[in-house]
XYZ file of N, CA and C in Angstrom:
567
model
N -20.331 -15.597 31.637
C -19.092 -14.999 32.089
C -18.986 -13.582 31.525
N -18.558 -12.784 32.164
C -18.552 -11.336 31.847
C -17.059 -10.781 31.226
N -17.471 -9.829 30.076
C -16.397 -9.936 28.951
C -15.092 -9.208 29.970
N -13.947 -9.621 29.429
C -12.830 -8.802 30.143
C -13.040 -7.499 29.757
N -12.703 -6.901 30.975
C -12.429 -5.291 30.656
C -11.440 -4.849 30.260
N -11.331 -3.846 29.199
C -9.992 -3.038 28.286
C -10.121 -1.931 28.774
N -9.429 -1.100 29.365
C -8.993 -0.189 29.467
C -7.973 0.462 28.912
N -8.214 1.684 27.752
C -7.066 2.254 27.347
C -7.126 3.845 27.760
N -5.739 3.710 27.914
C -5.028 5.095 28.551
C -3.979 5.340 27.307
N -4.036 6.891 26.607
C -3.202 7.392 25.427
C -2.942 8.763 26.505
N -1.771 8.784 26.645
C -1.260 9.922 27.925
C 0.013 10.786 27.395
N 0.332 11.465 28.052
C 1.839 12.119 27.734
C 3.398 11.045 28.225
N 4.062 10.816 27.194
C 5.011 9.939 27.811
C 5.470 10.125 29.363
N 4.931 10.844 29.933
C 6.038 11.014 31.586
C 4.563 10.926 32.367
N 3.420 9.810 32.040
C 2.657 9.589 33.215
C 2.759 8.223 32.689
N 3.763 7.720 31.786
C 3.593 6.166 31.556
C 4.142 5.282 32.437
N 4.864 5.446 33.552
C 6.049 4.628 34.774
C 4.409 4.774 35.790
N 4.078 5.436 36.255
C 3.088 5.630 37.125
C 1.840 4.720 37.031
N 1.094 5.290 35.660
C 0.162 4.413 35.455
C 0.324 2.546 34.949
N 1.402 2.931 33.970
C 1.766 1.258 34.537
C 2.034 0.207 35.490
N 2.690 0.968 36.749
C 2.629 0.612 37.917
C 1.326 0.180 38.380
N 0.600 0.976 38.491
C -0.900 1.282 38.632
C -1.992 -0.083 37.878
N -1.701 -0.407 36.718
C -2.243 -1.451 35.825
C -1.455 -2.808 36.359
N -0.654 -2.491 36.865
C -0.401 -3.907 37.534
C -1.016 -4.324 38.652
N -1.711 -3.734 39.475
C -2.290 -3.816 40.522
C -3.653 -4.095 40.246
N -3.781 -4.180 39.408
C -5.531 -4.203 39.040
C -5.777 -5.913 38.744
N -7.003 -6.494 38.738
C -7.498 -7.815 38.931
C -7.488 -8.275 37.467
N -7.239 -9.727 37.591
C -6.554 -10.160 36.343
C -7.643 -10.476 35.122
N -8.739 -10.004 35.344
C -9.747 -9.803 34.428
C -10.177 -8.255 33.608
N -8.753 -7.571 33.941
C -9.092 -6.276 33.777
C -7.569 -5.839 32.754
N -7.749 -5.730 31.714
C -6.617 -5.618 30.739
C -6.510 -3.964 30.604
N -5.373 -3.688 30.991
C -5.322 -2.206 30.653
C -4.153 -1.926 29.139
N -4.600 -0.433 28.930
C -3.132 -0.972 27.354
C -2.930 0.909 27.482
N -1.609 0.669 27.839
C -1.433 1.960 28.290
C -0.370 2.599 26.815
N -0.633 3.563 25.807
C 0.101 4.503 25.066
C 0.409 5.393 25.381
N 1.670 6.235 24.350
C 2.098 7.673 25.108
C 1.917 8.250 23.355
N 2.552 9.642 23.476
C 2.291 10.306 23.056
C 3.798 10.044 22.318
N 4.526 9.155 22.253
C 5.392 8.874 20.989
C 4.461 7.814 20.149
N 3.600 7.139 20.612
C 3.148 6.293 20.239
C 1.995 6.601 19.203
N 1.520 8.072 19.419
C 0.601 8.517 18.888
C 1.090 8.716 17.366
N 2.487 9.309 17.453
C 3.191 9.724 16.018
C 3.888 8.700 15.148
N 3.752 7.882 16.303
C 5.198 6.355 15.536
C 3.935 5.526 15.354
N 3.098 5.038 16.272
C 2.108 4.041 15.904
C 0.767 4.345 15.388
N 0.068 5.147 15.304
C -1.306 5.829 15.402
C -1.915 4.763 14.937
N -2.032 3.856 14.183
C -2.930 2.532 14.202
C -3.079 1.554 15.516
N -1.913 2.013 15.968
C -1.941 1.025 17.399
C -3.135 2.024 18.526
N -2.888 3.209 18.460
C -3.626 4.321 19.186
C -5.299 3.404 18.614
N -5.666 3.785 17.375
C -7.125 4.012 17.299
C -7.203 2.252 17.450
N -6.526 1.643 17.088
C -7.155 -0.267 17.658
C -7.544 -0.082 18.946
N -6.910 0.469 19.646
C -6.824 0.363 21.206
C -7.814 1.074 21.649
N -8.527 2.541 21.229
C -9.821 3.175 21.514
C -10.961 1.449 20.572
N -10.685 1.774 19.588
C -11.936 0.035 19.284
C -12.312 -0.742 20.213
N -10.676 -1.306 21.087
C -11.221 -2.075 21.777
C -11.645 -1.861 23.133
N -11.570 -0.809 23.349
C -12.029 -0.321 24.841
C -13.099 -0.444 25.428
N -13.334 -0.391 26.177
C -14.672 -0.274 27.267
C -14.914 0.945 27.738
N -13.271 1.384 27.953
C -13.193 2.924 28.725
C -12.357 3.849 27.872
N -11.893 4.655 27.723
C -11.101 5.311 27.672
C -10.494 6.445 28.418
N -9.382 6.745 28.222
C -9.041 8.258 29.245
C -7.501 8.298 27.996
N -8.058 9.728 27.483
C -7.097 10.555 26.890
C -6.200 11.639 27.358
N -5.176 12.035 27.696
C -4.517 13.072 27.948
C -4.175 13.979 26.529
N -4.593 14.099 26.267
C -4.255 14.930 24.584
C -3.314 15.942 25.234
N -2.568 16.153 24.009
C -1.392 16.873 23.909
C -1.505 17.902 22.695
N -0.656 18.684 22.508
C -1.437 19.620 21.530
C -0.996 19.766 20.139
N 0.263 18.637 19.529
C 0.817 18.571 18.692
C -0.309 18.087 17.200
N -0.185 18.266 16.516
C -1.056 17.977 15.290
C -1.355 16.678 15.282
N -0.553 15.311 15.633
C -0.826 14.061 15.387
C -1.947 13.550 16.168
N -1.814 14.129 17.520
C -3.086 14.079 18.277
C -4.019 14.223 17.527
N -4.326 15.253 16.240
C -5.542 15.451 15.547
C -6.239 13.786 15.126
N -5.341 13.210 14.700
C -6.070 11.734 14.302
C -7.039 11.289 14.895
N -6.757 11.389 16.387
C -7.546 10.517 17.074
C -9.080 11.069 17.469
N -9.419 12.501 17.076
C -10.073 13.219 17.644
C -11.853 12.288 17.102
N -11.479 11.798 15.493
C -12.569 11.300 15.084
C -13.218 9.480 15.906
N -12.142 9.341 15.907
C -12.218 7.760 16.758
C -12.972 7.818 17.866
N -12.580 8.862 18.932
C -12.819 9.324 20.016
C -14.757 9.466 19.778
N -14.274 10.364 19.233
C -16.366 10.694 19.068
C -16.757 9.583 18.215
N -16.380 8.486 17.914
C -17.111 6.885 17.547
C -17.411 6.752 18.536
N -16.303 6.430 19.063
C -16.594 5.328 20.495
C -17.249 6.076 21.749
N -17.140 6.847 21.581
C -17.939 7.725 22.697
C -19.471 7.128 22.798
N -19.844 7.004 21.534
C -21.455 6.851 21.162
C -21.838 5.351 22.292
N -20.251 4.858 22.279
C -20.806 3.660 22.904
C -19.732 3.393 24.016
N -18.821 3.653 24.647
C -18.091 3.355 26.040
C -18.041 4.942 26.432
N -17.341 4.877 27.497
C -17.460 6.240 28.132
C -16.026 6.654 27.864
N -15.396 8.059 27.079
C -14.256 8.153 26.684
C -14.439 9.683 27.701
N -13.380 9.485 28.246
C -12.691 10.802 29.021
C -11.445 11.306 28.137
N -11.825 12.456 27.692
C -10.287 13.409 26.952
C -10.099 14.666 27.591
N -9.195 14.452 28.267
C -8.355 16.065 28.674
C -7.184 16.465 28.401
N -6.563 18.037 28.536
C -6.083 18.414 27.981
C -5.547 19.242 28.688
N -4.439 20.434 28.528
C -3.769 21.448 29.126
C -4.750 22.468 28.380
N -5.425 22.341 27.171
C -6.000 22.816 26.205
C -7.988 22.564 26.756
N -8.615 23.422 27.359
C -9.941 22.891 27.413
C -10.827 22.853 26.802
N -10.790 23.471 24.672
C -11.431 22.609 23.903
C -10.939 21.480 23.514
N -10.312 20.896 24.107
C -9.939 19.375 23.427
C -11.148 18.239 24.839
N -11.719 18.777 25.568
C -12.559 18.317 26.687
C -13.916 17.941 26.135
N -14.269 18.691 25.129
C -15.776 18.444 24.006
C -15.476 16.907 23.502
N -14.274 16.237 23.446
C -14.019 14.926 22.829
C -14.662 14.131 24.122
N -14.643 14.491 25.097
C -15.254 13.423 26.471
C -17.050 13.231 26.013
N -17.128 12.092 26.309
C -18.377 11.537 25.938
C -19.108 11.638 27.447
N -18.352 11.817 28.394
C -18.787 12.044 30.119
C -19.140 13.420 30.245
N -19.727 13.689 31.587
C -20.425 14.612 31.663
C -18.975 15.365 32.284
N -18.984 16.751 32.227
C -17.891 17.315 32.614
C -16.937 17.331 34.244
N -17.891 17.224 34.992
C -17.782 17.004 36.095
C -16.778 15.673 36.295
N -17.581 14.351 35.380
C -16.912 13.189 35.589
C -15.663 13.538 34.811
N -15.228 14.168 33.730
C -13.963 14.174 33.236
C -13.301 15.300 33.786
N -13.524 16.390 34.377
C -12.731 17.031 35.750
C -12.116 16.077 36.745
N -12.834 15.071 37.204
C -12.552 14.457 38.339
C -11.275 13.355 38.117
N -11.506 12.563 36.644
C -10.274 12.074 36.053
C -8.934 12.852 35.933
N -9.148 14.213 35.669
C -8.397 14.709 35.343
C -7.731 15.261 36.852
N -8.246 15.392 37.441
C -7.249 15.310 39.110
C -6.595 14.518 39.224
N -7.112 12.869 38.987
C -6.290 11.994 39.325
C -5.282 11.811 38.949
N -5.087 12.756 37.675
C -3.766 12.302 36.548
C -2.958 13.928 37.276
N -3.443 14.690 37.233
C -2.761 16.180 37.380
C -2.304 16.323 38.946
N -2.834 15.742 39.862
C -2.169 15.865 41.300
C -1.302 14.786 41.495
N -1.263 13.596 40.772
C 0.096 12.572 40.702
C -0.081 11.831 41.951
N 1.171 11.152 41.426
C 1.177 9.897 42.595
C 0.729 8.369 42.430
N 1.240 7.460 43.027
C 0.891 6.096 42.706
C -0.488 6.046 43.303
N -0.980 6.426 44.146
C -2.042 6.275 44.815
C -3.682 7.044 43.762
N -3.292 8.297 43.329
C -4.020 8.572 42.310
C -4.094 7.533 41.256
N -2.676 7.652 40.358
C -2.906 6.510 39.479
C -3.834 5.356 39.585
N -3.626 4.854 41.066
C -4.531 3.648 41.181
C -6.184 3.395 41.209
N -6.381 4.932 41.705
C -7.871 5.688 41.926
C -8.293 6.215 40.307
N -7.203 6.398 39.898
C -7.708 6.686 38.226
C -7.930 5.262 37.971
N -7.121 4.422 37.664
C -7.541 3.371 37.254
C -8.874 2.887 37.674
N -9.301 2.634 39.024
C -10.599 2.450 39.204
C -11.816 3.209 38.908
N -10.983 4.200 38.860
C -12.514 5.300 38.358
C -12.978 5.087 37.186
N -11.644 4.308 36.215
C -12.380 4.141 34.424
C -12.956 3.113 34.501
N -12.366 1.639 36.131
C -12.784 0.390 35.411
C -14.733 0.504 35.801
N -15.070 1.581 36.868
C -16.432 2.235 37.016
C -16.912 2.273 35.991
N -16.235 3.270 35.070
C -17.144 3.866 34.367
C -17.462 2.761 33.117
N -16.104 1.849 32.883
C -16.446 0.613 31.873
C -17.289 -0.272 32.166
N -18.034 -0.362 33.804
C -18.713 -1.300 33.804
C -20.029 -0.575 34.213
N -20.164 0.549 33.853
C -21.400 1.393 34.151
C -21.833 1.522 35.639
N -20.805 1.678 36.698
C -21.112 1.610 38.273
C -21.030 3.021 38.412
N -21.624 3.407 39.363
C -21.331 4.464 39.807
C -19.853 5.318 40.441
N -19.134 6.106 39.903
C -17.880 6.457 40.206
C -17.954 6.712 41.658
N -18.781 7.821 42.347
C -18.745 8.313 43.725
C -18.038 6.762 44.406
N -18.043 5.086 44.332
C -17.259 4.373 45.450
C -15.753 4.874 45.004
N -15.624 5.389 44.114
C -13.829 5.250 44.137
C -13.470 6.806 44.888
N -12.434 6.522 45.560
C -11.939 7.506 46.350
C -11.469 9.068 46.187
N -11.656 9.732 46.079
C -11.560 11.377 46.065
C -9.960 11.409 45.771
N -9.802 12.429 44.537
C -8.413 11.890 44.200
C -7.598 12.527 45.761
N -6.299 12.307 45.827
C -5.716 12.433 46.614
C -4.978 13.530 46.778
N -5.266 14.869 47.070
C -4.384 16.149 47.153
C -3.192 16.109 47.710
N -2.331 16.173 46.520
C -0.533 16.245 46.436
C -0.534 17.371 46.208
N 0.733 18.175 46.857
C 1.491 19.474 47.236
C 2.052 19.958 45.466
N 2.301 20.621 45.333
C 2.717 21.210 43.670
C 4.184 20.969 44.068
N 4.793 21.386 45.634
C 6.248 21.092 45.449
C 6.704 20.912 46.582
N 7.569 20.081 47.089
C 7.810 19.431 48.877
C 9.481 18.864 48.446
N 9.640 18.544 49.478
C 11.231 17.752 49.687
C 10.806 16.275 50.104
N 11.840 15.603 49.205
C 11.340 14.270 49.082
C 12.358 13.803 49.954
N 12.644 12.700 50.372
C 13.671 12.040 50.980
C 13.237 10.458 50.899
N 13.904 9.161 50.313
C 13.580 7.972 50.294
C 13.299 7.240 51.638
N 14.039 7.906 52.736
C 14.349 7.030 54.207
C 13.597 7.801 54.995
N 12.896 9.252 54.581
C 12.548 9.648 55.515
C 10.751 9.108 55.815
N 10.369 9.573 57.372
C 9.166 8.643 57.540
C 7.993 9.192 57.465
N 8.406 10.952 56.394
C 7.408 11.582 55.737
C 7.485 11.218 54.498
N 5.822 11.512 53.578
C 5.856 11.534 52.082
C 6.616 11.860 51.611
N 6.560 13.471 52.301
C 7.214 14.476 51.868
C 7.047 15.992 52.545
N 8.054 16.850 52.528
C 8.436 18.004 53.627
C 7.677 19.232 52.763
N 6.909 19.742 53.079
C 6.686 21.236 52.743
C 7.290 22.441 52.750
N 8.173 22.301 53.767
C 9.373 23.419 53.527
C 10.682 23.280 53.932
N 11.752 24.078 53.447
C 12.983 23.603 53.864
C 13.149 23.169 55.190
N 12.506 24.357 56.284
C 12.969 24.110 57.504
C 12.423 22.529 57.949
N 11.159 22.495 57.894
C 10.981 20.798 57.868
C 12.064 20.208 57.674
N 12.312 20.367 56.331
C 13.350 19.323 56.025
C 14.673 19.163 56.811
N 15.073 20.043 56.614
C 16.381 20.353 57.524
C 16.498 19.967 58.708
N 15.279 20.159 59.347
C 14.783 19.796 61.220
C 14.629 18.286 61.067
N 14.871 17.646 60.168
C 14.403 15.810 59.666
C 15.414 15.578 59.664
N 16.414 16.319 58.815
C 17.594 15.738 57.884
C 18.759 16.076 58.780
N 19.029 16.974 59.606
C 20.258 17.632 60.345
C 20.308 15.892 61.193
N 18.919 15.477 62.118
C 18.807 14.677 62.909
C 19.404 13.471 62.127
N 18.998 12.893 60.997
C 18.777 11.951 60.304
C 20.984 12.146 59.949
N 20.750 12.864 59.994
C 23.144 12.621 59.307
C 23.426 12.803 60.178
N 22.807 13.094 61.429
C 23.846 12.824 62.681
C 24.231 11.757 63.159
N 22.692 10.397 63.045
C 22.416 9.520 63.561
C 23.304 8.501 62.527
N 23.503 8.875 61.330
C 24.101 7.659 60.479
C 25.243 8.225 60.149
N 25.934 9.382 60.408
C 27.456 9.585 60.716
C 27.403 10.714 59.376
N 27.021 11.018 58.569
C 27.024 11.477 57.195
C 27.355 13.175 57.507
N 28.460 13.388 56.084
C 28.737 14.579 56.153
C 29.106 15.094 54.916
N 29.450 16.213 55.033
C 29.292 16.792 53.473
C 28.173 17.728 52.767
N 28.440 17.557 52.187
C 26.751 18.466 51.202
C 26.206 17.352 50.646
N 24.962 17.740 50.592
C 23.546 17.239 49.968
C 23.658 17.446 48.324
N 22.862 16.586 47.877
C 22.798 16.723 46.364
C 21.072 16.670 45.883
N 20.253 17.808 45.601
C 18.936 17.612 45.353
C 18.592 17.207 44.062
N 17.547 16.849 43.780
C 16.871 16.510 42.205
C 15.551 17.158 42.316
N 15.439 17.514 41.440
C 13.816 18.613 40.894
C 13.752 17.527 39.864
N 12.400 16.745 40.296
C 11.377 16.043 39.261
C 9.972 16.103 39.307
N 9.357 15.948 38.291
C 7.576 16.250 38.326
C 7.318 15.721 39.373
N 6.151 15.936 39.733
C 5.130 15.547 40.388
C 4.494 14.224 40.251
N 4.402 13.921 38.676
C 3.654 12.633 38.789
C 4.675 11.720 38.145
């Protein structure tokens, strides 16, 4: 029987709703253990158990000093699972035990957002934990930097106002609605 797979993800707290989503979808032989970056400063023993027990890793490093801890763990386990570390910072990328290319390509999946990435990240590490070739998992998915969202509408999402407006004028006519609109500006992922 073939050992369960661990997957750990140590990320910035605001890709933790996404990728957890994401770890739920995955097959029940596949344990993911997702940390953030409070976790790094409040738990850091919980951080480096969780690189131990990995198969895979994928780091988002952040650039605060506590992150420094983990930098030595990282190049352990490297010697022996495949650890992806990226960064806003691109010497913190020398911590990836992958060839650069492969930790570019992770790093789309996390930086263009979306549940659908998330899920393509996830498969791309449980690849690399079981030594398969990444090229079957899907090309991350190119998301817009900034669009108009709407929950009901039967786009993703609008690229420009007038879109929107040409959606939305139709859409409050049809359900009686009047008044002003109320928008929200939130990340991307």
């Amino acid at each position: 029987m073939e050992q369960q797979a661990v997957l750990t993800f140590i990320v910035w707290s605001s890709h933790m709703a996404v990728l957890q989503e994401a770890a739920a979808g995955m097959p029940g032989d596949v344990h993911v253990r997702i940390l953030c970056s409070r976790d790094v400063e409040d738990q850091p023993e919980a951080c480096l158990d969780a690189i131990d027990a990995a198969r895979a890793v994928f780091v988002f490093r952040g650039a605060d000093a506590a992150w420094n801890l983990l930098d030595d763990r990282l190049k352990l386990a490297g010697a022996n699972v495949p650890v992806v570390c990226v960064a806003s910072d691109p010497g913190a990328w020398v911590l990836s035990s992958v060839e650069p290319q492969t930790a570019e390509r992770a790093y789309r999946y996390l930086s263009y957002g979306g549940a659908e990435n998330a899920a393509r990240l996830m498969q791309f590490m449980l690849a690399l934990a079981h030594g398969q070739a990444v090229e079957t998992v899907a090309a991350p998915q190119l998301m817009p930097w900034e669009g108009l969202w709407h929950p009901e509408a039967p786009e993703p999402f609008f690229e420009s106002v007038g879109a929107y407006s040409a959606w939305y004028n139709d859409y409050a006519q049809r359900k009686g609605l009047r008044g002003r609109c109320v928008g929200l500006l939130f990340g991307r992922h």
